CSV table of C-alpha atoms in Angstrom, one decimal:
chain,number,residue,atom,x,y,z
Q,1049,MET,CA,0.0,0.0,0.0
Q,1050,TYR,CA,1.4,3.4,-1.0
Q,1051,PRO,CA,1.1,6.4,1.2
Q,1052,SER,CA,-2.0,8.5,0.5
Q,1053,THR,CA,0.1,11.7,0.1
Q,1054,LEU,CA,2.0,10.2,-2.8
Q,1055,ILE,CA,-1.3,9.2,-4.5
Q,1056,GLN,CA,-2.6,12.8,-4.0
Q,1057,LEU,CA,0.6,14.2,-5.5
Q,1058,ALA,CA,0.4,12.0,-8.5
Q,1059,ARG,CA,-3.2,13.0,-9.1
Q,1060,ALA,CA,-2.4,16.8,-8.7
Q,1061,ASN,CA,0.6,16.7,-11.0
Q,1062,PRO,CA,-0.3,18.9,-14.1
Q,1063,PHE,CA,2.0,16.8,-16.3
Q,1064,SER,CA,0.5,13.5,-15.0
Q,1065,ALA,CA,4.0,12.1,-14.6
Q,1066,PRO,CA,4.7,9.2,-12.2
Q,1067,LEU,CA,6.3,10.5,-8.9
Q,1068,PHE,CA,7.3,7.1,-7.7
Q,1069,THR,CA,8.4,3.6,-8.9
Q,1070,LEU,CA,5.6,1.1,-9.4
Q,1071,GLN,CA,5.9,-2.6,-8.6
Q,1072,LYS,CA,4.9,-5.2,-11.1
Q,1073,VAL,CA,1.8,-7.3,-10.5
Q,1074,GLU,CA,0.8,-10.6,-11.9
Q,1075,ASP,CA,-1.5,-9.3,-14.6
Q,1076,PRO,CA,0.6,-8.4,-17.6
Q,1077,PRO,CA,-0.3,-4.9,-19.1
Q,1078,GLN,CA,-1.8,-4.9,-22.5
Q,1079,SER,CA,-1.1,-2.4,-25.2
Q,1080,PRO,CA,-3.2,0.7,-25.1
Q,1081,ARG,CA,-4.5,0.1,-28.6
Q,1082,VAL,CA,-5.8,-3.3,-27.6
Q,1083,GLN,CA,-7.6,-1.8,-24.6
Q,1084,ARG,CA,-9.1,1.0,-26.7
Q,1085,THR,CA,-10.2,-1.4,-29.5
Q,1086,ARG,CA,-12.0,-3.6,-27.0
Q,1087,ARG,CA,-13.8,-0.6,-25.4
Q,1088,LEU,CA,-14.9,0.6,-28.8
Q,1089,ALA,CA,-15.7,-2.8,-30.3
Q,1090,ALA,CA,-19.3,-2.8,-29.2
Q,1091,ALA,CA,-19.8,0.8,-30.4
Q,1092,ASP,CA,-21.4,1.7,-33.7
Q,1093,VAL,CA,-18.2,2.6,-35.5
Q,1094,SER,CA,-17.3,2.5,-39.2
Q,1095,CYS,CA,-13.6,1.4,-38.9
Q,1096,GLU,CA,-11.0,0.2,-36.4
Q,1097,PHE,CA,-9.3,2.7,-34.2
Q,1098,GLY,CA,-5.8,3.3,-35.6
Q,1099,SER,CA,-6.6,1.9,-39.1
Q,1100,SER,CA,-5.6,3.5,-42.4
Q,1101,LYS,CA,-9.2,4.5,-42.9
Q,1102,TYR,CA,-9.3,6.1,-39.5
Q,1103,TYR,CA,-6.2,8.2,-40.2
Q,1104,ALA,CA,-7.4,9.1,-43.7
Q,1105,LEU,CA,-10.8,10.4,-42.4
Q,1106,CYS,CA,-9.1,12.2,-39.5
Q,1107,GLY,CA,-6.9,13.9,-42.1
Q,1108,PHE,CA,-10.1,14.9,-44.1
Q,1109,GLY,CA,-11.6,16.3,-40.9
Q,1110,GLY,CA,-8.4,18.4,-40.5
Q,1111,ILE,CA,-8.7,19.7,-44.1
Q,1112,LEU,CA,-12.3,20.9,-43.5
Q,1113,SER,CA,-11.7,22.2,-40.0
Q,1114,CYS,CA,-8.6,24.3,-40.9
Q,1115,GLY,CA,-9.3,25.2,-44.5
Q,1116,ILE,CA,-12.9,26.5,-43.9
Q,1117,THR,CA,-12.2,28.3,-40.6
Q,1118,HIS,CA,-9.0,30.1,-41.7
Q,1119,THR,CA,-10.7,31.2,-45.0
Q,1120,ALA,CA,-13.7,32.5,-43.1
Q,1121,VAL,CA,-11.6,34.9,-41.0
Q,1122,VAL,CA,-9.4,36.2,-43.8
Q,1123,PRO,CA,-10.7,39.8,-43.3
Q,1124,LEU,CA,-9.6,39.8,-39.7
Q,1125,ASP,CA,-6.4,38.1,-40.5
Q,1126,LEU,CA,-5.6,40.7,-43.2
Q,1127,VAL,CA,-6.1,43.6,-40.7
Q,1128,LYS,CA,-4.1,41.8,-38.1
Q,1129,CYS,CA,-1.1,41.3,-40.5
Q,1130,ARG,CA,-1.3,44.9,-41.6
Q,1131,MET,CA,-1.3,46.1,-38.0
Q,1132,GLN,CA,1.9,44.0,-37.4
Q,1133,VAL,CA,3.8,45.2,-40.5
Q,1134,ASN,CA,2.6,48.9,-40.5
Q,1135,PRO,CA,1.4,49.9,-37.0
Q,1136,ASP,CA,1.6,53.6,-37.8
Q,1137,LYS,CA,-1.0,53.3,-40.6
Q,1138,TYR,CA,-3.2,50.6,-39.1
Q,1139,LYS,CA,-3.5,51.7,-35.4
Q,1140,ASN,CA,-6.2,49.2,-34.2
Q,1141,ILE,CA,-8.8,46.8,-35.4
Q,1142,GLY,CA,-11.5,49.3,-36.1
Q,1143,ASN,CA,-9.0,51.7,-37.8
Q,1144,GLY,CA,-7.5,48.8,-39.8
Q,1145,PHE,CA,-10.9,47.8,-41.2
Q,1146,ALA,CA,-11.8,51.5,-42.0
Q,1147,VAL,CA,-8.5,52.2,-43.9
Q,1148,THR,CA,-8.7,48.9,-45.8
Q,1149,LEU,CA,-12.4,49.5,-46.9
Q,1150,ARG,CA,-11.5,53.1,-47.9
Q,1151,GLU,CA,-8.5,52.1,-50.0
Q,1152,ASP,CA,-9.5,48.7,-51.4
Q,1153,GLY,CA,-13.3,48.4,-50.9
Q,1154,VAL,CA,-15.2,45.4,-49.6
Q,1155,ARG,CA,-13.4,43.0,-52.1
Q,1156,GLY,CA,-10.1,44.1,-50.5
Q,1157,LEU,CA,-11.0,42.4,-47.3
Q,1158,ALA,CA,-10.9,39.0,-49.1
Q,1159,LYS,CA,-7.3,39.4,-50.4
Q,1160,GLY,CA,-5.3,36.3,-49.8
Q,1161,TRP,CA,-8.3,33.9,-49.5
Q,1162,ALA,CA,-6.9,31.4,-52.1
Q,1163,PRO,CA,-3.5,30.8,-50.5
Q,1164,THR,CA,-5.2,30.8,-47.1
Q,1165,PHE,CA,-7.6,28.0,-48.1
Q,1166,ILE,CA,-5.0,25.9,-49.9
Q,1167,GLY,CA,-2.3,26.3,-47.3
Q,1168,TYR,CA,-4.4,25.8,-44.2
Q,1169,SER,CA,-6.2,22.8,-45.8
Q,1170,MET,CA,-2.8,21.1,-46.3
Q,1171,GLN,CA,-1.8,22.1,-42.8
Q,1172,GLY,CA,-5.0,20.7,-41.3
Q,1173,LEU,CA,-4.5,17.4,-43.2
Q,1174,CYS,CA,-1.0,17.0,-41.6
Q,1175,LYS,CA,-1.8,18.6,-38.2
Q,1176,PHE,CA,-4.8,16.4,-37.3
Q,1177,GLY,CA,-3.9,13.3,-39.3
Q,1178,PHE,CA,-0.4,13.1,-38.0
Q,1179,TYR,CA,-1.5,14.0,-34.5
Q,1180,GLU,CA,-3.6,10.8,-34.4
Q,1181,VAL,CA,-0.7,8.8,-35.9
Q,1182,PHE,CA,1.9,10.1,-33.4
Q,1183,LYS,CA,-0.5,9.9,-30.4
Q,1184,ILE,CA,-1.2,6.2,-31.1
Q,1185,PHE,CA,2.5,5.5,-32.0
Q,1186,TYR,CA,3.9,7.1,-28.8
Q,1187,SER,CA,1.1,5.5,-26.7
Q,1188,ASP,CA,2.1,2.1,-28.0
Q,1189,LEU,CA,5.7,2.8,-27.1
Q,1190,LEU,CA,4.8,3.9,-23.5
Q,1191,GLY,CA,2.4,1.2,-22.7
Q,1192,GLU,CA,-1.1,1.6,-21.1
Q,1193,GLU,CA,0.0,2.7,-17.6
Q,1194,ASN,CA,2.6,5.2,-18.7
Q,1195,THR,CA,0.2,6.5,-21.3
Q,1196,TYR,CA,-2.2,7.5,-18.6
Q,1197,LEU,CA,0.5,8.8,-16.2
Q,1198,TRP,CA,2.3,10.8,-18.9
Q,1199,ARG,CA,-0.7,11.7,-21.0
Q,1200,THR,CA,-0.1,15.5,-21.1
Q,1201,SER,CA,3.5,14.9,-22.2
Q,1202,LEU,CA,2.1,12.5,-24.8
Q,1203,TYR,CA,-0.3,15.1,-26.2
Q,1204,LEU,CA,2.6,17.7,-26.3
Q,1205,ALA,CA,5.0,15.3,-28.1
Q,1206,ALA,CA,2.4,14.1,-30.6
Q,1207,SER,CA,1.2,17.6,-31.5
Q,1208,ALA,CA,4.7,18.9,-31.9
Q,1209,SER,CA,5.7,16.1,-34.2
Q,1210,ALA,CA,2.6,16.6,-36.3
Q,1211,GLU,CA,3.0,20.3,-36.6
Q,1212,PHE,CA,6.6,20.0,-37.8
Q,1213,PHE,CA,5.4,18.4,-41.0
Q,1214,ALA,CA,2.2,20.5,-41.2
Q,1215,ASP,CA,4.3,23.8,-41.3
Q,1216,ILE,CA,6.4,22.5,-44.2
Q,1217,ALA,CA,3.1,22.0,-46.1
Q,1218,LEU,CA,1.8,25.4,-45.0
Q,1219,ALA,CA,4.9,27.6,-45.6
Q,1220,PRO,CA,4.6,28.3,-49.4
Q,1221,MET,CA,1.0,29.4,-49.2
Q,1222,GLU,CA,1.6,31.4,-46.0
Q,1223,ALA,CA,4.4,33.3,-47.7
Q,1224,ALA,CA,2.2,34.1,-50.7
Q,1225,LYS,CA,-0.7,35.1,-48.5
Q,1226,VAL,CA,1.3,37.6,-46.5
Q,1227,ARG,CA,2.8,39.2,-49.7
Q,1228,ILE,CA,-0.7,39.7,-51.1
Q,1229,GLN,CA,-2.1,41.1,-47.9
Q,1230,THR,CA,0.7,43.4,-46.8
Q,1231,GLN,CA,2.3,44.7,-50.0
Q,1232,PRO,CA,-0.2,47.0,-51.8
Q,1233,GLY,CA,0.2,46.6,-55.6
Q,1234,TYR,CA,2.5,43.6,-55.4
Q,1235,ALA,CA,-0.2,41.1,-56.5
Q,1236,ASN,CA,-3.9,40.6,-56.0
Q,1237,THR,CA,-4.2,36.9,-56.7
Q,1238,LEU,CA,-2.2,33.7,-56.0
Q,1239,ARG,CA,-1.7,33.3,-59.8
Q,1240,GLU,CA,0.0,36.6,-59.9
Q,1241,CYS,CA,1.9,36.3,-56.7
Q,1242,ALA,CA,3.5,32.8,-56.9
Q,1243,PRO,CA,5.3,33.3,-60.3
Q,1244,LYS,CA,6.5,36.8,-59.2
Q,1245,MET,CA,7.9,35.5,-55.9
Q,1246,PHE,CA,9.7,32.6,-57.7
Q,1247,ALA,CA,11.2,34.9,-60.3
Q,1248,GLU,CA,12.5,37.3,-57.7
Q,1249,GLU,CA,13.9,34.9,-55.0
Q,1250,GLY,CA,13.5,31.4,-56.3
Q,1251,LEU,CA,12.2,28.5,-54.2
Q,1252,TRP,CA,13.6,30.1,-51.1
Q,1253,ALA,CA,10.9,32.8,-51.2
Q,1254,PHE,CA,8.3,30.2,-50.2
Q,1255,TYR,CA,10.3,28.5,-47.5
Q,1256,LYS,CA,12.3,31.3,-45.8
Q,1257,GLY,CA,9.6,31.6,-43.3
Q,1258,VAL,CA,9.4,27.9,-42.3
Q,1259,ALA,CA,11.7,28.3,-39.2
Q,1260,PRO,CA,9.6,31.2,-37.8
Q,1261,LEU,CA,6.5,29.2,-38.7
Q,1262,TRP,CA,7.9,26.4,-36.5
Q,1263,MET,CA,8.5,29.0,-33.8
Q,1264,ARG,CA,4.9,30.2,-34.0
Q,1265,GLN,CA,3.0,27.0,-34.8
Q,1266,ILE,CA,4.7,24.3,-32.8
Q,1267,PRO,CA,4.1,26.0,-29.4
Q,1268,TYR,CA,0.6,27.0,-30.7
Q,1269,THR,CA,-0.3,23.5,-31.6
Q,1270,MET,CA,1.2,21.9,-28.5
Q,1271,MET,CA,-1.0,24.3,-26.5
Q,1272,LYS,CA,-4.0,23.7,-28.8
Q,1273,PHE,CA,-4.0,19.9,-28.4
Q,1274,ALA,CA,-2.7,19.5,-24.9
Q,1275,CYS,CA,-4.9,22.2,-23.4
Q,1276,PHE,CA,-7.9,20.9,-25.4
Q,1277,GLU,CA,-7.5,17.3,-24.3
Q,1278,ARG,CA,-7.0,18.2,-20.6
Q,1279,THR,CA,-9.9,20.8,-20.7
Q,1280,VAL,CA,-12.3,18.2,-22.1
Q,1281,GLU,CA,-11.2,15.8,-19.4
Q,1282,THR,CA,-11.7,18.5,-16.7
Q,1283,LEU,CA,-15.1,19.6,-18.1
Q,1284,TYR,CA,-16.5,16.0,-18.0
Q,1285,LYS,CA,-15.0,15.4,-14.5
Q,1286,TYR,CA,-16.1,18.6,-12.8
Q,1287,VAL,CA,-18.6,20.6,-14.9
Q,1288,VAL,CA,-20.8,18.3,-17.0
Q,1289,PRO,CA,-23.3,16.7,-14.6
Q,1290,LYS,CA,-23.2,13.3,-16.2
Q,1291,PRO,CA,-20.7,10.9,-17.8
Q,1292,ARG,CA,-19.7,11.4,-21.4
Q,1293,SER,CA,-21.3,8.0,-22.3
Q,1294,GLU,CA,-24.7,9.4,-21.2
Q,1295,CYS,CA,-24.4,12.7,-23.1
Q,1296,SER,CA,-26.0,13.0,-26.5
Q,1297,LYS,CA,-23.8,13.7,-29.6
Q,1298,SER,CA,-24.9,17.4,-29.6
Q,1299,GLU,CA,-24.0,17.8,-25.9
Q,1300,GLN,CA,-20.6,16.3,-26.5
Q,1301,LEU,CA,-20.0,18.7,-29.4
Q,1302,VAL,CA,-20.9,21.6,-27.1
Q,1303,VAL,CA,-18.2,20.5,-24.7
Q,1304,THR,CA,-15.8,20.2,-27.6
Q,1305,PHE,CA,-16.6,23.8,-28.7
Q,1306,VAL,CA,-16.1,25.2,-25.2
Q,1307,ALA,CA,-12.9,23.4,-24.6
Q,1308,GLY,CA,-11.7,24.5,-28.1
Q,1309,TYR,CA,-12.3,28.2,-27.3
Q,1310,ILE,CA,-10.4,28.0,-24.0
Q,1311,ALA,CA,-7.5,26.3,-25.7
Q,1312,GLY,CA,-7.6,28.9,-28.5
Q,1313,VAL,CA,-7.1,31.9,-26.1
Q,1314,PHE,CA,-3.9,30.3,-24.7
Q,1315,CYS,CA,-2.7,29.4,-28.2
Q,1316,ALA,CA,-2.9,33.0,-29.4
Q,1317,ILE,CA,-0.9,34.3,-26.4
Q,1318,VAL,CA,1.8,31.7,-26.7
Q,1319,SER,CA,2.4,32.0,-30.4
Q,1320,HIS,CA,1.8,35.7,-31.1
Q,1321,PRO,CA,5.4,37.0,-30.9
Q,1322,ALA,CA,6.5,34.5,-33.6
Q,1323,ASP,CA,3.4,35.4,-35.7
Q,1324,SER,CA,4.5,39.0,-35.7
Q,1325,VAL,CA,8.0,38.0,-36.9
Q,1326,VAL,CA,6.5,35.8,-39.7
Q,1327,SER,CA,4.3,38.6,-41.0
Q,1328,VAL,CA,7.1,41.1,-41.2
Q,1329,LEU,CA,9.6,38.5,-42.6
Q,1330,ASN,CA,7.4,37.5,-45.5
Q,1331,LYS,CA,6.8,41.1,-46.4
Q,1332,GLU,CA,10.4,42.1,-46.6
Q,1333,LYS,CA,13.2,40.8,-48.9
Q,1334,GLY,CA,16.5,39.7,-47.5
Q,1335,SER,CA,15.6,40.0,-43.8
Q,1336,THR,CA,16.2,37.3,-41.2
Q,1337,ALA,CA,14.1,36.3,-38.3
Q,1338,MET,CA,16.6,37.6,-35.8
Q,1339,GLN,CA,16.9,41.0,-37.6
Q,1340,VAL,CA,13.1,41.4,-37.6
Q,1341,LEU,CA,12.9,40.3,-33.9
Q,1342,LYS,CA,15.4,42.9,-32.8
Q,1343,ARG,CA,13.8,45.7,-34.9
Q,1344,LEU,CA,10.3,45.0,-33.5
Q,1345,GLY,CA,11.5,44.9,-29.9
Q,1346,PRO,CA,9.6,43.5,-26.8
Q,1347,ARG,CA,6.6,45.7,-27.3
Q,1348,GLY,CA,6.4,45.5,-31.1
Q,1349,VAL,CA,6.0,41.7,-31.2
Q,1350,TRP,CA,2.7,42.0,-29.2
Q,1351,LYS,CA,1.0,44.4,-31.7
Q,1352,GLY,CA,-2.3,42.9,-32.9
Q,1353,LEU,CA,-2.7,40.5,-30.0
Q,1354,VAL,CA,-6.3,41.4,-29.2
Q,1355,ALA,CA,-7.3,40.8,-32.8
Q,1356,ARG,CA,-5.4,37.5,-32.8
Q,1357,ILE,CA,-7.0,36.3,-29.5
Q,1358,ILE,CA,-10.5,37.0,-31.0
Q,1359,MET,CA,-9.5,35.3,-34.3
Q,1360,ILE,CA,-7.7,32.3,-32.8
Q,1361,GLY,CA,-10.1,31.7,-30.0
Q,1362,THR,CA,-13.1,31.5,-32.4
Q,1363,LEU,CA,-11.0,29.6,-34.9
Q,1364,THR,CA,-9.8,26.9,-32.6
Q,1365,ALA,CA,-13.2,26.4,-31.1
Q,1366,LEU,CA,-14.7,26.0,-34.6
Q,1367,GLN,CA,-11.9,23.7,-35.7
Q,1368,TRP,CA,-12.4,21.3,-32.9
Q,1369,PHE,CA,-16.2,21.5,-33.4
Q,1370,ILE,CA,-15.9,20.7,-37.2
Q,1371,TYR,CA,-13.2,18.0,-36.6
Q,1372,ASP,CA,-15.3,16.2,-33.9
Q,1373,SER,CA,-18.4,16.6,-36.1
Q,1374,VAL,CA,-16.6,14.9,-39.0
Q,1375,LYS,CA,-15.8,12.0,-36.6
Q,1376,VAL,CA,-19.4,11.8,-35.5
Q,1377,TYR,CA,-20.7,11.9,-39.2
Q,1378,PHE,CA,-18.4,9.2,-40.4
Q,1379,ARG,CA,-18.9,7.2,-37.1
Q,1380,LEU,CA,-15.2,7.1,-36.3
Q,1381,PRO,CA,-14.0,5.7,-33.0
Q,1382,ARG,CA,-14.0,8.5,-30.3
Q,1383,PRO,CA,-12.4,7.1,-27.2
Q,1384,PRO,CA,-13.8,8.6,-23.9
Q,1385,PRO,CA,-11.6,10.8,-21.6
Q,1386,PRO,CA,-8.7,8.7,-20.2
Q,1387,GLU,CA,-9.3,6.7,-17.0
Q,1388,MET,CA,-6.7,5.1,-14.7
Q,1389,PRO,CA,-6.1,1.5,-15.9
Q,1390,GLU,CA,-7.2,-1.3,-13.5
Q,1391,SER,CA,-3.6,-2.6,-13.4
Q,1392,LEU,CA,-2.4,0.8,-12.1
Q,1393,LYS,CA,-5.2,1.0,-9.6
Q,1394,LYS,CA,-4.1,-2.3,-8.2
Q,1395,LYS,CA,-0.5,-1.1,-7.9
Q,1396,LEU,CA,-1.7,2.0,-6.1
Q,1397,GLY,CA,-3.9,0.0,-3.8
Q,1398,LEU,CA,-7.0,1.8,-5.0
Q,1399,THR,CA,-9.0,-1.4,-5.6
Q,1400,GLU,CA,-10.0,-4.2,-3.2
């Protein structure tokens, strides 16, 4: 029997890491995927958890969730980018919209929609699809008990791994989008912008922002997934008055939306300085990330934060809502919030 104080510490640890060494028991631990598959076997699902079809449909959900939502907020994103690269002209959100409407008209607010839709669709495919791949892969490496104890670290590692590849897919379209939105007269469409960028700087023009993208998006995605997963777990444990299994699909999607918005607010704060660097870097020729960072200074990197919190909070909530809706529509396996394995309860003396 372990001391009760150690058990309390283990439960309170925000990273859910084991604070003590566990003894083996007679029952051999089974792989997490076997356990999840058994729990989901009786459910009305269209494919096996962790199958190729499961990953493919998760990737499709990522395309819809990221492509649609980012394209929907292009006007706000345009104003945010212009506030970052030209704060003297675009002083705040209201002023930014007013100046843009006066100079470019209503159509000007849609500048950059095509690279936004293509780029973030590709990013969503890799972000959500690879997250599921890496989460299951790392979970199988850890084993069932360690997966539960280290679950926050698992979410962080899986999301960081997925975003590394997602940003490589996003970088070319992000570079084109920023040029269109922040350089008046440079190009109005993707068809004009891409050949012009390639002629001026070659392939490097599309990938020079990938390192700052990693700086912005990897912390953002780590926060997005880990905060969402733990918020969902907390809401079902302390806020929702009944177990998830007793909630209707619509009630579950409401929880998903709320958890997504909470995660989005933290995402925006964590990733905003790097977002400012990316916006300026893609506008200018020959600059490096460090040069831009020094020029912006500690205060300059936080320009446009309010706009980004509004945008990213709404965006993240809608992304998770759409993604979970796709899972519901295609009847994909949706494991419940993690619970302590029986074998671990035995080792902790929590069962008779």
